mmCIF file of C-alpha atoms and ligand atoms in Angstrom:
data_model
loop_
_atom_site.group_PDB
_atom_site.id
_atom_site.type_symbol
_atom_site.label_atom_id
_atom_site.label_comp_id
_atom_site.label_asym_id
_atom_site.label_seq_id
_atom_site.Cartn_x
_atom_site.Cartn_y
_atom_site.Cartn_z
ATOM 1 C CA UNK A 13 -0.532 5.743 4.715
ATOM 2 C CA UNK A 14 -4.271 5.427 3.981
ATOM 3 C CA UNK A 15 -6.416 7.791 6.037
ATOM 4 C CA UNK A 16 -10.196 7.720 6.535
ATOM 5 C CA UNK A 17 -11.614 11.088 7.632
ATOM 6 C CA UNK A 18 -15.181 11.231 8.922
ATOM 7 C CA UNK A 19 -16.526 14.772 8.654
ATOM 8 C CA UNK A 20 -13.741 15.552 6.179
ATOM 9 C CA UNK A 21 -15.962 17.965 4.219
ATOM 10 C CA UNK A 22 -16.514 20.055 7.337
ATOM 11 C CA UNK A 23 -14.705 23.098 8.647
ATOM 12 C CA UNK A 24 -11.859 21.420 10.578
ATOM 13 C CA UNK A 25 -12.025 18.110 8.693
ATOM 14 C CA UNK A 26 -11.403 19.727 5.302
ATOM 15 C CA UNK A 27 -8.305 21.546 6.609
ATOM 16 C CA UNK A 28 -7.085 18.244 8.048
ATOM 17 C CA UNK A 29 -7.737 16.509 4.708
ATOM 18 C CA UNK A 30 -5.696 19.236 2.959
ATOM 19 C CA UNK A 31 -2.722 18.329 5.137
ATOM 20 C CA UNK A 32 -3.135 14.547 5.046
ATOM 21 C CA UNK A 33 -3.393 14.419 1.274
ATOM 22 C CA UNK A 34 0.127 15.908 1.054
ATOM 23 C CA UNK A 35 1.607 12.687 2.441
ATOM 24 C CA UNK A 36 -0.869 9.895 1.909
ATOM 25 C CA UNK A 37 -4.143 8.617 0.509
ATOM 26 C CA UNK A 38 -7.286 10.165 1.955
ATOM 27 C CA UNK A 39 -10.911 9.054 1.957
ATOM 28 C CA UNK A 40 -13.405 11.629 3.186
ATOM 29 C CA UNK A 41 -16.664 10.141 4.453
ATOM 30 C CA UNK A 42 -19.293 12.830 5.046
ATOM 31 C CA UNK A 43 -23.055 13.205 4.694
ATOM 32 C CA UNK A 44 -22.700 16.940 3.905
ATOM 33 C CA UNK A 45 -25.214 17.833 6.625
ATOM 34 C CA UNK A 46 -23.103 20.770 7.822
ATOM 35 C CA UNK A 47 -20.042 20.222 5.624
ATOM 36 C CA UNK A 48 -19.775 21.518 2.072
ATOM 37 C CA UNK A 49 -18.589 19.835 -1.128
ATOM 38 C CA UNK A 50 -16.839 23.099 -2.079
ATOM 39 C CA UNK A 51 -14.424 22.657 0.879
ATOM 40 C CA UNK A 52 -12.925 19.563 -0.783
ATOM 41 C CA UNK A 53 -13.644 20.333 -4.429
ATOM 42 C CA UNK A 54 -9.995 21.219 -5.076
ATOM 43 C CA UNK A 55 -9.023 17.596 -4.366
ATOM 44 C CA UNK A 56 -11.638 15.907 -6.536
ATOM 45 C CA UNK A 57 -9.858 14.108 -9.357
ATOM 46 C CA UNK A 58 -6.580 13.725 -7.426
ATOM 47 C CA UNK A 59 -5.578 10.037 -7.496
ATOM 48 C CA UNK A 60 -4.939 9.898 -3.734
ATOM 49 C CA UNK A 61 -8.232 11.551 -2.733
ATOM 50 C CA UNK A 62 -11.635 9.897 -2.517
ATOM 51 C CA UNK A 63 -14.949 11.311 -1.388
ATOM 52 C CA UNK A 64 -17.798 9.125 -0.212
ATOM 53 C CA UNK A 65 -21.102 10.793 0.553
ATOM 54 C CA UNK A 66 -22.364 8.653 3.398
ATOM 55 C CA UNK A 67 -23.866 8.741 6.857
ATOM 56 C CA UNK A 68 -22.166 7.312 9.935
ATOM 57 C CA UNK A 69 -25.519 5.879 10.950
ATOM 58 C CA UNK A 70 -25.460 3.697 7.796
ATOM 59 C CA UNK A 71 -23.164 1.089 9.325
ATOM 60 C CA UNK A 72 -23.002 -1.249 6.294
ATOM 61 C CA UNK A 73 -21.869 1.546 3.999
ATOM 62 C CA UNK A 74 -19.461 2.869 6.616
ATOM 63 C CA UNK A 75 -17.841 -0.535 7.210
ATOM 64 C CA UNK A 76 -17.596 -1.200 3.461
ATOM 65 C CA UNK A 77 -16.088 2.250 2.798
ATOM 66 C CA UNK A 78 -13.529 1.875 5.600
ATOM 67 C CA UNK A 79 -11.918 -1.267 4.142
ATOM 68 C CA UNK A 80 -8.166 -1.046 3.495
ATOM 69 C CA UNK A 81 -7.495 2.075 5.554
ATOM 70 C CA UNK A 82 -4.915 2.358 8.323
ATOM 71 C CA UNK A 83 -5.892 5.374 10.431
ATOM 72 C CA UNK A 84 -9.350 6.828 11.120
ATOM 73 C CA UNK A 85 -9.716 10.519 11.939
ATOM 74 C CA UNK A 86 -13.189 10.803 13.419
ATOM 75 C CA UNK A 87 -14.475 14.385 13.237
ATOM 76 C CA UNK A 88 -18.077 13.995 12.064
ATOM 77 C CA UNK A 89 -20.608 15.147 14.638
ATOM 78 C CA UNK A 90 -23.380 17.600 15.220
ATOM 79 C CA UNK A 91 -21.265 20.760 15.500
ATOM 80 C CA UNK A 92 -23.814 22.940 17.285
ATOM 81 C CA UNK A 93 -23.973 22.467 21.060
ATOM 82 C CA UNK A 94 -27.168 24.532 21.227
ATOM 83 C CA UNK A 95 -29.299 22.056 19.271
ATOM 84 C CA UNK A 96 -29.429 19.449 22.033
ATOM 85 C CA UNK A 97 -32.038 21.501 23.840
ATOM 86 C CA UNK A 98 -34.441 21.186 20.905
ATOM 87 C CA UNK A 99 -33.571 17.634 19.821
ATOM 88 C CA UNK A 100 -32.547 15.609 22.846
ATOM 89 C CA UNK A 101 -31.568 12.520 20.827
ATOM 90 C CA UNK A 102 -29.379 14.430 18.342
ATOM 91 C CA UNK A 103 -26.048 14.086 20.148
ATOM 92 C CA UNK A 104 -26.916 10.573 21.274
ATOM 93 C CA UNK A 105 -27.212 9.573 17.606
ATOM 94 C CA UNK A 106 -24.606 11.854 15.997
ATOM 95 C CA UNK A 107 -21.961 11.397 18.703
ATOM 96 C CA UNK A 108 -22.460 8.280 20.804
ATOM 97 C CA UNK A 109 -24.012 5.911 18.259
ATOM 98 C CA UNK A 110 -22.032 7.388 15.365
ATOM 99 C CA UNK A 111 -18.770 6.899 17.310
ATOM 100 C CA UNK A 112 -19.776 3.341 18.218
ATOM 101 C CA UNK A 113 -20.405 2.672 14.498
ATOM 102 C CA UNK A 114 -16.982 4.054 13.583
ATOM 103 C CA UNK A 115 -15.268 1.911 16.232
ATOM 104 C CA UNK A 116 -17.178 -1.222 15.244
ATOM 105 C CA UNK A 117 -16.383 -0.634 11.562
ATOM 106 C CA UNK A 118 -12.726 -0.256 12.557
ATOM 107 C CA UNK A 119 -12.863 -3.501 14.565
ATOM 108 C CA UNK A 120 -14.263 -5.605 11.708
ATOM 109 C CA UNK A 121 -11.782 -4.040 9.267
ATOM 110 C CA UNK A 122 -8.830 -4.556 11.648
ATOM 111 C CA UNK A 123 -7.973 -0.847 11.729
ATOM 112 C CA UNK A 124 -6.096 -0.043 14.902
ATOM 113 C CA UNK A 125 -5.635 3.737 15.047
ATOM 114 C CA UNK A 126 -8.299 6.347 15.756
ATOM 115 C CA UNK A 127 -7.874 10.087 16.192
ATOM 116 C CA UNK A 128 -10.918 11.748 17.724
ATOM 117 C CA UNK A 129 -12.192 15.338 17.835
ATOM 118 C CA UNK A 130 -13.429 15.822 21.381
ATOM 119 C CA UNK A 131 -14.158 19.086 23.125
ATOM 120 C CA UNK A 132 -13.437 21.125 26.229
ATOM 121 C CA UNK A 133 -17.196 21.002 26.891
ATOM 122 C CA UNK A 134 -16.679 17.589 28.479
ATOM 123 C CA UNK A 135 -15.337 19.267 31.660
ATOM 124 C CA UNK A 136 -18.661 20.990 32.298
ATOM 125 C CA UNK A 137 -18.915 24.059 34.499
ATOM 126 C CA UNK A 138 -16.080 23.933 36.965
ATOM 127 C CA UNK A 139 -14.428 26.503 39.206
ATOM 128 C CA UNK A 140 -12.621 28.829 36.768
ATOM 129 C CA UNK A 141 -9.097 27.514 36.422
ATOM 130 C CA UNK A 142 -6.951 26.068 33.702
ATOM 131 C CA UNK A 143 -8.282 22.530 33.314
ATOM 132 C CA UNK A 144 -5.803 19.740 32.745
ATOM 133 C CA UNK A 145 -6.582 16.423 31.068
ATOM 134 C CA UNK A 146 -6.652 14.599 34.410
ATOM 135 C CA UNK A 147 -9.386 16.852 35.840
ATOM 136 C CA UNK A 148 -12.382 14.870 37.042
ATOM 137 C CA UNK A 149 -15.079 13.938 37.441
ATOM 138 C CA UNK A 150 -16.050 15.231 34.007
ATOM 139 C CA UNK A 151 -19.670 16.353 34.273
ATOM 140 C CA UNK A 152 -20.735 18.135 31.058
ATOM 141 C CA UNK A 153 -23.691 20.503 31.177
ATOM 142 C CA UNK A 154 -24.798 20.056 27.542
ATOM 143 C CA UNK A 155 -25.995 16.988 25.644
ATOM 144 C CA UNK A 156 -23.263 17.791 23.122
ATOM 145 C CA UNK A 157 -20.653 17.488 25.909
ATOM 146 C CA UNK A 158 -22.316 14.301 27.149
ATOM 147 C CA UNK A 159 -22.018 12.818 23.644
ATOM 148 C CA UNK A 160 -18.299 13.620 23.629
ATOM 149 C CA UNK A 161 -17.747 11.995 27.053
ATOM 150 C CA UNK A 162 -19.673 8.902 25.934
ATOM 151 C CA UNK A 163 -17.576 8.775 22.760
ATOM 152 C CA UNK A 164 -14.324 9.075 24.726
ATOM 153 C CA UNK A 165 -15.507 6.241 26.984
ATOM 154 C CA UNK A 166 -16.356 3.993 24.016
ATOM 155 C CA UNK A 167 -13.020 4.762 22.361
ATOM 156 C CA UNK A 168 -11.127 3.857 25.541
ATOM 157 C CA UNK A 169 -13.111 0.629 25.978
ATOM 158 C CA UNK A 170 -12.603 -0.441 22.336
ATOM 159 C CA UNK A 171 -8.884 0.327 22.595
ATOM 160 C CA UNK A 172 -8.476 -1.835 25.658
ATOM 161 C CA UNK A 173 -10.731 -4.621 24.378
ATOM 162 C CA UNK A 174 -9.496 -4.893 20.788
ATOM 163 C CA UNK A 175 -5.862 -3.767 20.789
ATOM 164 C CA UNK A 176 -6.597 -0.428 19.213
ATOM 165 C CA UNK A 177 -4.869 2.882 19.899
ATOM 166 C CA UNK A 178 -6.409 6.313 20.078
ATOM 167 C CA UNK A 179 -5.555 9.992 20.235
ATOM 168 C CA UNK A 180 -8.315 12.096 21.777
ATOM 169 C CA UNK A 181 -8.038 15.868 21.341
ATOM 170 C CA UNK A 182 -10.255 18.072 23.476
ATOM 171 C CA UNK A 183 -10.520 21.171 21.313
ATOM 172 C CA UNK A 184 -10.863 24.760 22.454
ATOM 173 C CA UNK A 185 -13.002 26.970 20.177
ATOM 174 C CA UNK A 186 -11.565 26.521 16.700
ATOM 175 C CA UNK A 187 -11.656 29.492 14.323
ATOM 176 C CA UNK A 188 -10.553 30.202 10.774
ATOM 177 C CA UNK A 189 -11.564 30.005 7.121
ATOM 178 C CA UNK A 190 -14.438 27.687 6.088
ATOM 179 C CA UNK A 191 -16.103 28.146 9.488
ATOM 180 C CA UNK A 192 -19.830 27.459 9.261
ATOM 181 C CA UNK A 193 -20.789 28.307 12.835
ATOM 182 C CA UNK A 194 -19.449 29.950 16.005
ATOM 183 C CA UNK A 195 -19.394 33.436 17.439
ATOM 184 C CA UNK A 196 -17.258 35.121 14.758
ATOM 185 C CA UNK A 197 -19.303 33.654 11.918
ATOM 186 C CA UNK A 198 -22.505 34.598 13.752
ATOM 187 C CA UNK A 199 -21.465 38.244 14.301
ATOM 188 C CA UNK A 200 -20.323 38.705 10.711
ATOM 189 C CA UNK A 201 -23.627 37.314 9.447
ATOM 190 C CA UNK A 202 -25.672 39.506 11.748
ATOM 191 C CA UNK A 203 -23.761 42.668 10.823
ATOM 192 C CA UNK A 204 -24.052 41.815 7.167
ATOM 193 C CA UNK A 205 -27.839 41.715 7.634
ATOM 194 C CA UNK A 206 -28.027 44.812 9.850
ATOM 195 C CA UNK A 207 -24.928 47.041 10.048
ATOM 196 C CA UNK A 208 -26.468 49.281 12.752
ATOM 197 C CA UNK A 209 -27.168 46.763 15.504
ATOM 198 C CA UNK A 210 -25.496 43.586 16.757
ATOM 199 C CA UNK A 211 -27.277 41.074 18.955
ATOM 200 C CA UNK A 212 -24.840 39.513 21.440
ATOM 201 C CA UNK A 213 -25.923 36.346 23.233
ATOM 202 C CA UNK A 214 -25.424 36.686 27.000
ATOM 203 C CA UNK A 215 -23.753 39.743 28.576
ATOM 204 C CA UNK A 216 -20.578 39.650 26.483
ATOM 205 C CA UNK A 217 -18.308 38.638 29.389
ATOM 206 C CA UNK A 218 -18.063 34.993 28.316
ATOM 207 C CA UNK A 219 -14.363 34.297 27.929
ATOM 208 C CA UNK A 220 -12.769 31.290 26.234
ATOM 209 C CA UNK A 221 -9.604 30.190 24.427
ATOM 210 C CA UNK A 222 -9.749 30.422 20.608
ATOM 211 C CA UNK A 223 -7.402 28.325 18.499
ATOM 212 C CA UNK A 224 -6.704 29.019 14.837
ATOM 213 C CA UNK A 225 -7.651 26.069 12.624
ATOM 214 C CA UNK A 226 -4.152 25.770 11.122
ATOM 215 C CA UNK A 227 -2.745 25.360 14.644
ATOM 216 C CA UNK A 228 -5.502 22.861 15.423
ATOM 217 C CA UNK A 229 -4.522 20.632 12.483
ATOM 218 C CA UNK A 230 -0.813 20.999 13.376
ATOM 219 C CA UNK A 231 -1.563 20.014 16.961
ATOM 220 C CA UNK A 232 -3.558 16.948 15.913
ATOM 221 C CA UNK A 233 -0.799 15.742 13.603
ATOM 222 C CA UNK A 234 1.992 16.525 16.088
ATOM 223 C CA UNK A 235 0.212 14.971 19.079
ATOM 224 C CA UNK A 236 -0.782 11.818 17.250
ATOM 225 C CA UNK A 237 2.720 11.244 15.848
ATOM 226 C CA UNK A 238 4.558 11.901 19.101
ATOM 227 C CA UNK A 239 2.674 9.902 21.737
ATOM 228 C CA UNK A 240 2.151 6.188 21.988
ATOM 229 C CA UNK A 241 -0.029 5.280 24.953
ATOM 230 C CA UNK A 242 -3.000 3.032 24.256
ATOM 231 C CA UNK A 243 -5.304 6.033 24.846
ATOM 232 C CA UNK A 244 -3.696 9.469 24.510
ATOM 233 C CA UNK A 245 -5.732 12.444 25.711
ATOM 234 C CA UNK A 246 -4.773 16.068 25.026
ATOM 235 C CA UNK A 247 -6.290 19.490 25.501
ATOM 236 C CA UNK A 248 -5.769 21.307 22.212
ATOM 237 C CA UNK A 249 -5.917 25.053 22.634
ATOM 238 C CA UNK A 250 -3.950 27.957 24.019
ATOM 239 C CA UNK A 251 -3.475 29.456 27.469
ATOM 240 C CA UNK A 252 -4.916 32.864 26.630
ATOM 241 C CA UNK A 253 -8.594 33.701 26.205
ATOM 242 C CA UNK A 254 -10.785 36.275 24.461
ATOM 243 C CA UNK A 255 -14.109 37.634 25.670
ATOM 244 C CA UNK A 256 -17.202 37.935 23.508
ATOM 245 C CA UNK A 257 -17.445 41.747 23.730
ATOM 246 C CA UNK A 258 -13.879 42.059 22.412
ATOM 247 C CA UNK A 259 -14.777 39.743 19.526
ATOM 248 C CA UNK A 260 -17.814 41.915 18.745
ATOM 249 C CA UNK A 261 -15.648 45.061 18.717
ATOM 250 C CA UNK A 262 -13.026 43.428 16.505
ATOM 251 C CA UNK A 263 -15.658 42.236 14.016
ATOM 252 C CA UNK A 264 -17.281 45.685 13.900
ATOM 253 C CA UNK A 265 -13.869 47.292 13.323
ATOM 254 C CA UNK A 266 -12.885 44.839 10.593
ATOM 255 C CA UNK A 267 -16.199 45.224 8.767
ATOM 256 C CA UNK A 268 -15.918 49.008 8.900
ATOM 257 C CA UNK A 269 -19.480 49.134 10.186
ATOM 258 C CA UNK A 270 -19.192 52.517 11.976
ATOM 259 C CA UNK A 271 -21.573 53.112 14.901
ATOM 260 C CA UNK A 272 -23.099 49.801 15.963
ATOM 261 C CA UNK A 273 -25.467 49.380 18.895
ATOM 262 C CA UNK A 274 -24.733 46.241 20.920
ATOM 263 C CA UNK A 275 -27.938 44.515 22.037
ATOM 264 C CA UNK A 276 -27.196 41.983 24.777
ATOM 265 C CA UNK A 277 -29.688 39.173 25.369
ATOM 266 C CA UNK A 278 -28.457 39.139 28.988
ATOM 267 C CA UNK A 279 -27.375 36.516 31.490
ATOM 268 C CA UNK A 280 -23.871 35.185 32.038
ATOM 269 C CA UNK A 281 -23.987 32.717 29.131
ATOM 270 C CA UNK A 282 -24.998 32.522 25.486
ATOM 271 C CA UNK A 283 -27.432 29.625 25.765
ATOM 272 C CA UNK A 284 -28.451 26.817 28.081
ATOM 273 C CA UNK A 285 -25.498 24.432 28.220
ATOM 274 C CA UNK A 286 -22.916 27.087 27.350
ATOM 275 C CA UNK A 287 -19.920 27.142 29.712
ATOM 276 C CA UNK A 288 -19.236 30.887 29.996
ATOM 277 C CA UNK A 289 -15.733 30.873 31.481
ATOM 278 C CA UNK A 290 -13.192 28.416 30.098
ATOM 279 C CA UNK A 291 -9.451 28.136 30.761
ATOM 280 C CA UNK A 292 -7.291 25.391 29.258
ATOM 281 C CA UNK A 293 -4.157 23.868 30.722
ATOM 282 C CA UNK A 294 -2.140 23.061 27.615
ATOM 283 C CA UNK A 295 0.966 21.900 29.507
ATOM 284 C CA UNK A 296 0.693 18.317 28.276
ATOM 285 C CA UNK A 297 1.015 19.302 24.602
ATOM 286 C CA UNK A 298 3.777 21.766 25.552
ATOM 287 C CA UNK A 299 5.725 19.037 27.315
ATOM 288 C CA UNK A 300 5.409 16.970 24.161
ATOM 289 C CA UNK A 301 6.968 19.874 22.241
ATOM 290 C CA UNK A 302 3.989 21.659 20.667
ATOM 291 C CA UNK A 303 2.275 24.956 21.273
ATOM 292 C CA UNK A 304 -0.067 27.139 19.240
ATOM 293 C CA UNK A 305 1.624 29.765 17.075
ATOM 294 C CA UNK A 306 -1.139 32.306 17.745
ATOM 295 C CA UNK A 307 -2.585 33.595 21.015
ATOM 296 C CA UNK A 308 -6.344 33.551 21.426
ATOM 297 C CA UNK A 309 -6.680 37.242 20.424
ATOM 298 C CA UNK A 310 -4.406 36.753 17.412
ATOM 299 C CA UNK A 311 -6.399 33.691 16.336
ATOM 300 C CA UNK A 312 -9.639 35.663 16.594
ATOM 301 C CA UNK A 313 -8.250 38.599 14.614
ATOM 302 C CA UNK A 314 -6.844 36.364 11.911
ATOM 303 C CA UNK A 315 -10.066 34.365 11.639
ATOM 304 C CA UNK A 316 -12.181 37.532 11.376
ATOM 305 C CA UNK A 317 -10.059 38.636 8.424
ATOM 306 C CA UNK A 318 -10.448 35.217 6.834
ATOM 307 C CA UNK A 319 -14.166 34.735 7.396
ATOM 308 C CA UNK A 320 -15.411 38.193 6.364
ATOM 309 C CA UNK A 321 -14.619 37.767 2.666
ATOM 310 C CA UNK A 322 -16.138 34.282 2.723
ATOM 311 C CA UNK A 323 -19.376 35.562 4.215
ATOM 312 C CA UNK A 324 -19.866 38.948 2.676
ATOM 313 C CA UNK A 325 -17.691 38.753 -0.395
ATOM 314 C CA UNK A 326 -15.523 41.240 -2.121
ATOM 315 C CA UNK A 327 -17.645 44.326 -1.304
ATOM 316 C CA UNK A 328 -16.511 44.485 2.307
ATOM 317 C CA UNK A 329 -12.932 43.657 1.418
ATOM 318 C CA UNK A 330 -12.827 46.687 -0.876
ATOM 319 C CA UNK A 331 -14.309 48.873 1.855
ATOM 320 C CA UNK A 332 -11.628 47.700 4.287
ATOM 321 C CA UNK A 333 -8.851 48.415 1.850
ATOM 322 C CA UNK A 334 -10.080 51.870 0.776
HETATM 323 P P1 NAD B 30 -18.476 20.796 10.920
HETATM 324 O O1 NAD B 30 -19.947 20.786 11.063
HETATM 325 O O2 NAD B 30 -17.899 21.751 9.929
HETATM 326 O O3 NAD B 30 -17.939 19.336 10.612
HETATM 327 C C1 NAD B 30 -18.653 18.167 10.912
HETATM 328 C C2 NAD B 30 -18.758 17.357 9.638
HETATM 329 O O4 NAD B 30 -19.373 16.124 9.933
HETATM 330 C C3 NAD B 30 -19.614 18.037 8.574
HETATM 331 O O5 NAD B 30 -18.925 18.005 7.343
HETATM 332 C C4 NAD B 30 -20.885 17.187 8.517
HETATM 333 O O6 NAD B 30 -21.479 17.202 7.235
HETATM 334 C C5 NAD B 30 -20.348 15.835 8.941
HETATM 335 N N1 NAD B 30 -21.341 14.956 9.563
HETATM 336 C C6 NAD B 30 -22.149 15.263 10.609
HETATM 337 N N2 NAD B 30 -22.919 14.200 10.929
HETATM 338 C C7 NAD B 30 -22.562 13.207 10.075
HETATM 339 C C8 NAD B 30 -22.989 11.858 9.905
HETATM 340 N N3 NAD B 30 -23.950 11.326 10.672
HETATM 341 N N4 NAD B 30 -22.418 11.114 8.935
HETATM 342 C C9 NAD B 30 -21.449 11.645 8.131
HETATM 343 N N5 NAD B 30 -21.016 12.903 8.254
HETATM 344 C C10 NAD B 30 -21.559 13.682 9.205
HETATM 345 O O7 NAD B 30 -17.878 21.082 12.369
HETATM 346 P P2 NAD B 30 -16.391 21.342 12.848
HETATM 347 O O8 NAD B 30 -16.415 22.599 13.600
HETATM 348 O O9 NAD B 30 -15.426 21.170 11.735
HETATM 349 O O10 NAD B 30 -16.215 20.176 13.897
HETATM 350 C C11 NAD B 30 -15.473 18.989 13.631
HETATM 351 C C12 NAD B 30 -15.369 18.194 14.917
HETATM 352 O O11 NAD B 30 -14.668 18.953 15.902
HETATM 353 C C13 NAD B 30 -16.726 17.835 15.523
HETATM 354 O O12 NAD B 30 -16.634 16.567 16.078
HETATM 355 C C14 NAD B 30 -16.881 18.871 16.614
HETATM 356 O O13 NAD B 30 -17.713 18.413 17.658
HETATM 357 C C15 NAD B 30 -15.442 19.019 17.088
HETATM 358 N N6 NAD B 30 -15.203 20.281 17.769
HETATM 359 C C16 NAD B 30 -15.272 21.451 17.077
HETATM 360 C C17 NAD B 30 -15.030 22.650 17.743
HETATM 361 C C18 NAD B 30 -15.068 23.969 17.018
HETATM 362 O O14 NAD B 30 -14.819 25.001 17.656
HETATM 363 N N7 NAD B 30 -15.366 24.024 15.735
HETATM 364 C C19 NAD B 30 -14.732 22.652 19.124
HETATM 365 C C20 NAD B 30 -14.693 21.443 19.797
HETATM 366 C C21 NAD B 30 -14.908 20.251 19.099
#
């Protein structure tokens, strides 16, 4: 099978590429805006791995690069939901138009299968309850979430208009090695700069499901191989949740930082557009036969252990072990 992975040099995309390359030929298409060449360096030179540095907004290059592939995994996007406040056209371009370009490039190249990285942010701020895939209306409260809804809509319309098939995965918060953003990464960075004080966005009560990146990739591959509707939509996460204060305490403990003063910025959410309380109904994936191997707390703890050495290097590792 020949796979085309947009955003394949990113956090999740590079883990997905690692798995796909085991059983097929993989082309990673990435502009390295938030992804890193080092995440895929270990595959460079392998005969079944190709890297193209390119932008999804360069349609000619995208369409040319996509020739002769069979499945497109579309993960490239602006990964930071906070940026929409400062640049209101960012998610419009990097989600909606970028996704249109991917679909149109697929259409002209007669590629019929698309797997898409969507997000739980599409549901918006709802009464706190586990949200199933059929919850509606979906009314996101961030431009990032709006870009994901628009992308889902375009994917569905292309599938029905041009005999394509799609697998849309609405991710929980994904954590693990190679992370380049998110609360764990943020806390580790802050404590590395100042081991005495930790700024926590909001009041620390924000509570969401965290999914380990290895489970995320497993879920994508399992869900897309075991469902065959024209448009398949799945929540990809876990039932349990972890709150931000607990994450802060776990990071402090793992870094061996000693006494740390928590400085809350206040309010019930981290930033404008943040949904502070999220619960996922993952029954649809369970019915299919898949569930995450780690709970939310376990995923957080594992990811902390994986990200610390990446961020602060061997020094902290030695301190932990001594
Ligand atoms: P990431 O930033 O590590 O990956 C995105 C990749 O896309 C990067 O390698 C970046 O360089 C590339 N990219 C961005 N714009 C591009 C463009 N115009 N052309 C070509 N390449 C471009 O982020 P991630 O966390 O791995 O996220 C992957 C996908 O999963 C994204 O679509 C994101 O919205 C979605 N998602 C992530 C999470 C999470 O918790 N990390 C949660 C929900 C959804």
